[in-house]
Amino acid sequence: MLHILQLPMPKETLAKMTPEERSLFLLLGYASNQVNVLWKLVIIATNHTPQNPIEQRVSGAQTQVLVRLTIGAMWEAWLLVERGFLKSKIGRDYVPLLDAPAREALDRLKKLFASSRLATIRNNFAYHHPT
């Protein structure tokens, strides 16, 4: 099932934002869409297991490419959150205003991305060929 998050935001609301806020808002939306599209491709790629062993290997290899690209996009999105929000004036202004569920979600993301495993996959496999 397709779930679409729609924010009823008139153009005037965007115009009231600072250029930095508006840019970050649009970049975060783009990053979210990018990760979601790649994740959907991973789901599609894993929905069918071919009977032919050669096709299984090819399908598995292609799925691994999609998984690595998805992880790379997730890491890049996290860097956007970290640099563009958490370590910026915008973050200093908005993080204290977060309600409890939003603060908990942010804490979960920080814990998830504190591990260097995703960075290792991004840096060594997602966008670069391993040595």
mmCIF file of N, CA, C and O in Angstrom, residues 25-105:
data_model
loop_
_atom_site.group_PDB
_atom_site.id
_atom_site.type_symbol
_atom_site.label_atom_id
_atom_site.label_comp_id
_atom_site.label_asym_id
_atom_site.label_seq_id
_atom_site.Cartn_x
_atom_site.Cartn_y
_atom_site.Cartn_z
ATOM 1 N N PHE A 25 14.460 22.395 4.025
ATOM 2 C CA PHE A 25 13.155 21.735 3.930
ATOM 3 C C PHE A 25 13.019 20.979 2.608
ATOM 4 O O PHE A 25 12.637 19.809 2.576
ATOM 5 N N LEU A 26 13.357 21.647 1.507
ATOM 6 C CA LEU A 26 13.244 21.017 0.191
ATOM 7 C C LEU A 26 14.282 19.913 0.009
ATOM 8 O O LEU A 26 13.981 18.851 -0.555
ATOM 9 N N LEU A 27 15.501 20.116 0.507
ATOM 10 C CA LEU A 27 16.539 19.084 0.405
ATOM 11 C C LEU A 27 16.168 17.844 1.212
ATOM 12 O O LEU A 27 16.412 16.717 0.769
ATOM 13 N N LEU A 28 15.606 18.034 2.396
ATOM 14 C CA LEU A 28 15.192 16.886 3.207
ATOM 15 C C LEU A 28 14.075 16.098 2.513
ATOM 16 O O LEU A 28 14.059 14.872 2.550
ATOM 17 N N GLY A 29 13.152 16.810 1.868
ATOM 18 C CA GLY A 29 12.107 16.133 1.107
ATOM 19 C C GLY A 29 12.689 15.340 -0.046
ATOM 20 O O GLY A 29 12.294 14.197 -0.301
ATOM 21 N N TYR A 30 13.664 15.927 -0.749
ATOM 22 C CA TYR A 30 14.316 15.229 -1.854
ATOM 23 C C TYR A 30 15.040 13.983 -1.344
ATOM 24 O O TYR A 30 14.925 12.902 -1.934
ATOM 25 N N ALA A 31 15.777 14.126 -0.250
ATOM 26 C CA ALA A 31 16.520 12.985 0.311
ATOM 27 C C ALA A 31 15.568 11.874 0.725
ATOM 28 O O ALA A 31 15.830 10.691 0.485
ATOM 29 N N SER A 32 14.451 12.233 1.332
ATOM 30 C CA SER A 32 13.456 11.245 1.732
ATOM 31 C C SER A 32 12.905 10.505 0.512
ATOM 32 O O SER A 32 12.796 9.274 0.520
ATOM 33 N N ASN A 33 12.586 11.238 -0.533
ATOM 34 C CA ASN A 33 12.079 10.602 -1.755
ATOM 35 C C ASN A 33 13.126 9.681 -2.360
ATOM 36 O O ASN A 33 12.804 8.579 -2.825
ATOM 37 N N GLN A 34 14.379 10.118 -2.379
ATOM 38 C CA GLN A 34 15.446 9.298 -2.959
ATOM 39 C C GLN A 34 15.579 7.970 -2.217
ATOM 40 O O GLN A 34 15.624 6.898 -2.830
ATOM 41 N N VAL A 35 15.618 8.024 -0.895
ATOM 42 C CA VAL A 35 15.748 6.799 -0.101
ATOM 43 C C VAL A 35 14.526 5.911 -0.304
ATOM 44 O O VAL A 35 14.651 4.691 -0.464
ATOM 45 N N ASN A 36 13.344 6.498 -0.315
ATOM 46 C CA ASN A 36 12.119 5.702 -0.495
ATOM 47 C C ASN A 36 12.060 5.025 -1.858
ATOM 48 O O ASN A 36 11.650 3.864 -1.964
ATOM 49 N N VAL A 37 12.469 5.714 -2.912
ATOM 50 C CA VAL A 37 12.475 5.105 -4.249
ATOM 51 C C VAL A 37 13.446 3.934 -4.276
ATOM 52 O O VAL A 37 13.120 2.847 -4.784
ATOM 53 N N LEU A 38 14.641 4.118 -3.745
ATOM 54 C CA LEU A 38 15.619 3.031 -3.742
ATOM 55 C C LEU A 38 15.131 1.856 -2.896
ATOM 56 O O LEU A 38 15.317 0.696 -3.274
ATOM 57 N N TRP A 39 14.510 2.148 -1.763
ATOM 58 C CA TRP A 39 13.997 1.073 -0.909
ATOM 59 C C TRP A 39 12.912 0.274 -1.632
ATOM 60 O O TRP A 39 12.859 -0.950 -1.543
ATOM 61 N N LYS A 40 12.042 0.966 -2.378
ATOM 62 C CA LYS A 40 11.007 0.273 -3.152
ATOM 63 C C LYS A 40 11.640 -0.644 -4.194
ATOM 64 O O LYS A 40 11.153 -1.755 -4.429
ATOM 65 N N LEU A 41 12.732 -0.202 -4.809
ATOM 66 C CA LEU A 41 13.423 -1.050 -5.774
ATOM 67 C C LEU A 41 13.996 -2.296 -5.105
ATOM 68 O O LEU A 41 13.966 -3.386 -5.677
ATOM 69 N N VAL A 42 14.517 -2.143 -3.885
ATOM 70 C CA VAL A 42 15.018 -3.307 -3.137
ATOM 71 C C VAL A 42 13.868 -4.280 -2.877
ATOM 72 O O VAL A 42 14.014 -5.495 -3.056
ATOM 73 N N ILE A 43 12.727 -3.767 -2.472
ATOM 74 C CA ILE A 43 11.564 -4.624 -2.216
ATOM 75 C C ILE A 43 11.139 -5.354 -3.490
ATOM 76 O O ILE A 43 10.898 -6.567 -3.476
ATOM 77 N N ILE A 44 11.086 -4.632 -4.587
ATOM 78 C CA ILE A 44 10.711 -5.258 -5.862
ATOM 79 C C ILE A 44 11.719 -6.336 -6.236
ATOM 80 O O ILE A 44 11.344 -7.439 -6.661
ATOM 81 N N ALA A 45 12.997 -6.043 -6.057
ATOM 82 C CA ALA A 45 14.049 -6.990 -6.440
ATOM 83 C C ALA A 45 14.020 -8.259 -5.591
ATOM 84 O O ALA A 45 14.460 -9.322 -6.039
ATOM 85 N N THR A 46 13.501 -8.162 -4.390
ATOM 86 C CA THR A 46 13.492 -9.333 -3.505
ATOM 87 C C THR A 46 12.150 -10.058 -3.486
ATOM 88 O O THR A 46 11.986 -11.021 -2.744
ATOM 89 N N ASN A 47 11.205 -9.623 -4.303
ATOM 90 C CA ASN A 47 9.879 -10.245 -4.320
ATOM 91 C C ASN A 47 9.818 -11.555 -5.088
ATOM 92 O O ASN A 47 8.830 -12.263 -4.998
ATOM 93 N N HIS A 48 10.826 -11.867 -5.858
ATOM 94 C CA HIS A 48 10.780 -13.064 -6.691
ATOM 95 C C HIS A 48 12.150 -13.732 -6.692
ATOM 96 O O HIS A 48 13.170 -13.070 -6.875
ATOM 97 N N THR A 49 12.171 -15.022 -6.470
ATOM 98 C CA THR A 49 13.405 -15.793 -6.559
ATOM 99 C C THR A 49 13.327 -16.669 -7.806
ATOM 100 O O THR A 49 12.479 -17.549 -7.887
ATOM 101 N N PRO A 50 14.209 -16.407 -8.772
ATOM 102 C CA PRO A 50 14.187 -17.214 -9.993
ATOM 103 C C PRO A 50 14.504 -18.679 -9.694
ATOM 104 O O PRO A 50 15.212 -18.997 -8.733
ATOM 105 N N GLN A 51 13.987 -19.570 -10.527
ATOM 106 C CA GLN A 51 14.248 -20.999 -10.371
ATOM 107 C C GLN A 51 15.627 -21.378 -10.897
ATOM 108 O O GLN A 51 16.288 -22.244 -10.348
ATOM 109 N N ASN A 52 16.045 -20.738 -11.963
ATOM 110 C CA ASN A 52 17.333 -21.026 -12.578
ATOM 111 C C ASN A 52 18.462 -20.526 -11.680
ATOM 112 O O ASN A 52 18.479 -19.361 -11.282
ATOM 113 N N PRO A 53 19.445 -21.384 -11.336
ATOM 114 C CA PRO A 53 20.525 -20.976 -10.434
ATOM 115 C C PRO A 53 21.359 -19.806 -10.965
ATOM 116 O O PRO A 53 21.814 -18.976 -10.176
ATOM 117 N N ILE A 54 21.530 -19.731 -12.263
ATOM 118 C CA ILE A 54 22.289 -18.612 -12.827
ATOM 119 C C ILE A 54 21.501 -17.314 -12.662
ATOM 120 O O ILE A 54 22.050 -16.282 -12.250
ATOM 121 N N GLU A 55 20.217 -17.374 -12.928
ATOM 122 C CA GLU A 55 19.363 -16.200 -12.728
ATOM 123 C C GLU A 55 19.333 -15.797 -11.255
ATOM 124 O O GLU A 55 19.282 -14.605 -10.935
ATOM 125 N N GLN A 56 19.352 -16.788 -10.353
ATOM 126 C CA GLN A 56 19.386 -16.484 -8.924
ATOM 127 C C GLN A 56 20.629 -15.670 -8.569
ATOM 128 O O GLN A 56 20.548 -14.690 -7.834
ATOM 129 N N ARG A 57 21.779 -16.079 -9.095
ATOM 130 C CA ARG A 57 23.032 -15.361 -8.796
ATOM 131 C C ARG A 57 23.009 -13.945 -9.363
ATOM 132 O O ARG A 57 23.412 -13.006 -8.694
ATOM 133 N N VAL A 58 22.544 -13.827 -10.596
ATOM 134 C CA VAL A 58 22.478 -12.500 -11.217
ATOM 135 C C VAL A 58 21.498 -11.614 -10.447
ATOM 136 O O VAL A 58 21.795 -10.460 -10.137
ATOM 137 N N SER A 59 20.340 -12.154 -10.126
ATOM 138 C CA SER A 59 19.338 -11.407 -9.371
ATOM 139 C C SER A 59 19.884 -10.998 -8.004
ATOM 140 O O SER A 59 19.693 -9.861 -7.563
ATOM 141 N N GLY A 60 20.567 -11.923 -7.335
ATOM 142 C CA GLY A 60 21.162 -11.612 -6.032
ATOM 143 C C GLY A 60 22.203 -10.518 -6.133
ATOM 144 O O GLY A 60 22.255 -9.607 -5.293
ATOM 145 N N ALA A 61 23.036 -10.583 -7.162
ATOM 146 C CA ALA A 61 24.068 -9.558 -7.343
ATOM 147 C C ALA A 61 23.442 -8.192 -7.624
ATOM 148 O O ALA A 61 23.883 -7.170 -7.071
ATOM 149 N N GLN A 62 22.405 -8.178 -8.446
ATOM 150 C CA GLN A 62 21.735 -6.916 -8.742
ATOM 151 C C GLN A 62 21.039 -6.356 -7.498
ATOM 152 O O GLN A 62 21.046 -5.144 -7.261
ATOM 153 N N THR A 63 20.467 -7.232 -6.706
ATOM 154 C CA THR A 63 19.832 -6.788 -5.466
ATOM 155 C C THR A 63 20.873 -6.177 -4.525
ATOM 156 O O THR A 63 20.611 -5.159 -3.882
ATOM 157 N N GLN A 64 22.050 -6.792 -4.462
ATOM 158 C CA GLN A 64 23.106 -6.241 -3.612
ATOM 159 C C GLN A 64 23.533 -4.844 -4.068
ATOM 160 O O GLN A 64 23.817 -3.979 -3.247
ATOM 161 N N VAL A 65 23.549 -4.616 -5.370
ATOM 162 C CA VAL A 65 23.853 -3.278 -5.884
ATOM 163 C C VAL A 65 22.817 -2.289 -5.370
ATOM 164 O O VAL A 65 23.150 -1.201 -4.885
ATOM 165 N N LEU A 66 21.539 -2.661 -5.467
ATOM 166 C CA LEU A 66 20.473 -1.779 -4.996
ATOM 167 C C LEU A 66 20.556 -1.533 -3.489
ATOM 168 O O LEU A 66 20.331 -0.411 -3.023
ATOM 169 N N VAL A 67 20.885 -2.576 -2.728
ATOM 170 C CA VAL A 67 21.011 -2.418 -1.272
ATOM 171 C C VAL A 67 22.148 -1.450 -0.955
ATOM 172 O O VAL A 67 22.004 -0.545 -0.117
ATOM 173 N N ARG A 68 23.289 -1.615 -1.623
ATOM 174 C CA ARG A 68 24.415 -0.714 -1.364
ATOM 175 C C ARG A 68 24.078 0.722 -1.738
ATOM 176 O O ARG A 68 24.413 1.662 -1.010
ATOM 177 N N LEU A 69 23.400 0.922 -2.867
ATOM 178 C CA LEU A 69 23.002 2.276 -3.255
ATOM 179 C C LEU A 69 22.022 2.874 -2.246
ATOM 180 O O LEU A 69 22.100 4.061 -1.924
ATOM 181 N N THR A 70 21.106 2.043 -1.749
ATOM 182 C CA THR A 70 20.144 2.523 -0.750
ATOM 183 C C THR A 70 20.862 2.938 0.526
ATOM 184 O O THR A 70 20.575 3.999 1.100
ATOM 185 N N ILE A 71 21.794 2.123 0.980
ATOM 186 C CA ILE A 71 22.550 2.466 2.188
ATOM 187 C C ILE A 71 23.356 3.738 1.958
ATOM 188 O O ILE A 71 23.424 4.610 2.830
ATOM 189 N N GLY A 72 23.941 3.870 0.779
ATOM 190 C CA GLY A 72 24.680 5.093 0.464
ATOM 191 C C GLY A 72 23.788 6.315 0.511
ATOM 192 O O GLY A 72 24.154 7.357 1.062
ATOM 193 N N ALA A 73 22.600 6.207 -0.058
ATOM 194 C CA ALA A 73 21.656 7.331 -0.043
ATOM 195 C C ALA A 73 21.188 7.629 1.379
ATOM 196 O O ALA A 73 21.014 8.798 1.748
ATOM 197 N N MET A 74 21.006 6.587 2.186
ATOM 198 C CA MET A 74 20.624 6.799 3.592
ATOM 199 C C MET A 74 21.720 7.541 4.333
ATOM 200 O O MET A 74 21.443 8.469 5.111
ATOM 201 N N TRP A 75 22.968 7.164 4.100
ATOM 202 C CA TRP A 75 24.079 7.830 4.783
ATOM 203 C C TRP A 75 24.177 9.293 4.340
ATOM 204 O O TRP A 75 24.382 10.180 5.164
ATOM 205 N N GLU A 76 24.014 9.529 3.041
ATOM 206 C CA GLU A 76 24.059 10.905 2.547
ATOM 207 C C GLU A 76 22.918 11.735 3.142
ATOM 208 O O GLU A 76 23.104 12.905 3.480
ATOM 209 N N ALA A 77 21.741 11.134 3.281
ATOM 210 C CA ALA A 77 20.619 11.839 3.904
ATOM 211 C C ALA A 77 20.932 12.157 5.363
ATOM 212 O O ALA A 77 20.614 13.243 5.854
ATOM 213 N N TRP A 78 21.580 11.213 6.054
ATOM 214 C CA TRP A 78 21.957 11.468 7.446
ATOM 215 C C TRP A 78 22.947 12.629 7.523
ATOM 216 O O TRP A 78 22.852 13.483 8.406
ATOM 217 N N LEU A 79 23.917 12.673 6.609
ATOM 218 C CA LEU A 79 24.874 13.784 6.606
ATOM 219 C C LEU A 79 24.154 15.108 6.403
ATOM 220 O O LEU A 79 24.534 16.128 7.004
ATOM 221 N N LEU A 80 23.118 15.113 5.572
ATOM 222 C CA LEU A 80 22.312 16.321 5.391
ATOM 223 C C LEU A 80 21.636 16.717 6.699
ATOM 224 O O LEU A 80 21.652 17.887 7.084
ATOM 225 N N VAL A 81 21.059 15.742 7.402
ATOM 226 C CA VAL A 81 20.421 16.025 8.692
ATOM 227 C C VAL A 81 21.465 16.539 9.683
ATOM 228 O O VAL A 81 21.245 17.543 10.371
ATOM 229 N N GLU A 82 22.599 15.866 9.722
ATOM 230 C CA GLU A 82 23.641 16.234 10.679
ATOM 231 C C GLU A 82 24.207 17.626 10.401
ATOM 232 O O GLU A 82 24.245 18.475 11.288
ATOM 233 N N ARG A 83 24.626 17.855 9.161
ATOM 234 C CA ARG A 83 25.273 19.133 8.814
ATOM 235 C C ARG A 83 24.268 20.264 8.636
ATOM 236 O O ARG A 83 24.511 21.394 9.073
ATOM 237 N N GLY A 84 23.179 19.961 7.947
ATOM 238 C CA GLY A 84 22.222 21.008 7.615
ATOM 239 C C GLY A 84 21.250 21.341 8.719
ATOM 240 O O GLY A 84 20.645 22.416 8.709
ATOM 241 N N PHE A 85 21.091 20.422 9.674
ATOM 242 C CA PHE A 85 20.136 20.657 10.746
ATOM 243 C C PHE A 85 20.806 20.643 12.118
ATOM 244 O O PHE A 85 20.869 21.667 12.786
ATOM 245 N N LEU A 86 21.323 19.491 12.528
ATOM 246 C CA LEU A 86 21.816 19.354 13.895
ATOM 247 C C LEU A 86 22.969 20.289 14.230
ATOM 248 O O LEU A 86 23.049 20.809 15.337
ATOM 249 N N LYS A 87 23.874 20.499 13.287
ATOM 250 C CA LYS A 87 25.057 21.324 13.549
ATOM 251 C C LYS A 87 24.906 22.745 13.005
ATOM 252 O O LYS A 87 25.892 23.441 12.828
ATOM 253 N N SER A 88 23.689 23.155 12.769
ATOM 254 C CA SER A 88 23.458 24.480 12.194
ATOM 255 C C SER A 88 22.616 25.329 13.139
ATOM 256 O O SER A 88 22.055 24.844 14.119
ATOM 257 N N LYS A 89 22.516 26.608 12.799
ATOM 258 C CA LYS A 89 21.662 27.512 13.563
ATOM 259 C C LYS A 89 20.209 27.032 13.528
ATOM 260 O O LYS A 89 19.497 27.127 14.527
ATOM 261 N N ILE A 90 19.801 26.489 12.393
ATOM 262 C CA ILE A 90 18.425 25.983 12.279
ATOM 263 C C ILE A 90 18.175 24.923 13.344
ATOM 264 O O ILE A 90 17.155 24.947 14.034
ATOM 265 N N GLY A 91 19.105 23.987 13.490
ATOM 266 C CA GLY A 91 18.961 22.943 14.503
ATOM 267 C C GLY A 91 18.960 23.502 15.907
ATOM 268 O O GLY A 91 18.174 23.073 16.755
ATOM 269 N N ARG A 92 19.859 24.451 16.150
ATOM 270 C CA ARG A 92 19.892 25.052 17.493
ATOM 271 C C ARG A 92 18.575 25.746 17.826
ATOM 272 O O ARG A 92 18.154 25.771 18.983
ATOM 273 N N ASP A 93 17.918 26.294 16.796
ATOM 274 C CA ASP A 93 16.631 26.955 17.019
ATOM 275 C C ASP A 93 15.479 25.960 17.163
ATOM 276 O O ASP A 93 14.588 26.154 17.977
ATOM 277 N N TYR A 94 15.503 24.879 16.362
ATOM 278 C CA TYR A 94 14.336 23.996 16.275
ATOM 279 C C TYR A 94 14.395 22.754 17.171
ATOM 280 O O TYR A 94 13.345 22.283 17.599
ATOM 281 N N VAL A 95 15.561 22.225 17.449
ATOM 282 C CA VAL A 95 15.629 21.000 18.266
ATOM 283 C C VAL A 95 14.959 21.202 19.629
ATOM 284 O O VAL A 95 14.195 20.336 20.065
ATOM 285 N N PRO A 96 15.189 22.318 20.308
ATOM 286 C CA PRO A 96 14.500 22.490 21.600
ATOM 287 C C PRO A 96 12.977 22.557 21.478
ATOM 288 O O PRO A 96 12.268 22.338 22.469
ATOM 289 N N LEU A 97 12.470 22.833 20.300
ATOM 290 C CA LEU A 97 11.020 22.939 20.108
ATOM 291 C C LEU A 97 10.355 21.603 19.789
ATOM 292 O O LEU A 97 9.127 21.524 19.721
ATOM 293 N N LEU A 98 11.147 20.552 19.593
ATOM 294 C CA LEU A 98 10.594 19.247 19.243
ATOM 295 C C LEU A 98 9.779 18.679 20.395
ATOM 296 O O LEU A 98 10.167 18.787 21.559
ATOM 297 N N ASP A 99 8.660 18.045 20.055
ATOM 298 C CA ASP A 99 7.878 17.364 21.089
ATOM 299 C C ASP A 99 8.557 16.037 21.426
ATOM 300 O O ASP A 99 9.536 15.635 20.781
ATOM 301 N N ALA A 100 8.048 15.342 22.422
ATOM 302 C CA ALA A 100 8.688 14.110 22.908
ATOM 303 C C ALA A 100 8.830 13.040 21.825
ATOM 304 O O ALA A 100 9.919 12.477 21.664
ATOM 305 N N PRO A 101 7.782 12.730 21.046
ATOM 306 C CA PRO A 101 7.961 11.705 20.005
ATOM 307 C C PRO A 101 9.016 12.096 18.960
ATOM 308 O O PRO A 101 9.790 11.257 18.507
ATOM 309 N N ALA A 102 9.043 13.357 18.585
ATOM 310 C CA ALA A 102 10.041 13.807 17.603
ATOM 311 C C ALA A 102 11.444 13.728 18.187
ATOM 312 O O ALA A 102 12.394 13.315 17.510
ATOM 313 N N ARG A 103 11.604 14.081 19.441
ATOM 314 C CA ARG A 103 12.913 14.005 20.098
ATOM 315 C C ARG A 103 13.380 12.550 20.205
ATOM 316 O O ARG A 103 14.543 12.237 19.972
ATOM 317 N N GLU A 104 12.448 11.649 20.532
ATOM 318 C CA GLU A 104 12.783 10.221 20.601
ATOM 319 C C GLU A 104 13.186 9.684 19.229
ATOM 320 O O GLU A 104 14.140 8.913 19.113
ATOM 321 N N ALA A 105 12.479 10.101 18.195
ATOM 322 C CA ALA A 105 12.820 9.662 16.834
ATOM 323 C C ALA A 105 14.210 10.166 16.447
ATOM 324 O O ALA A 105 15.012 9.422 15.869
#
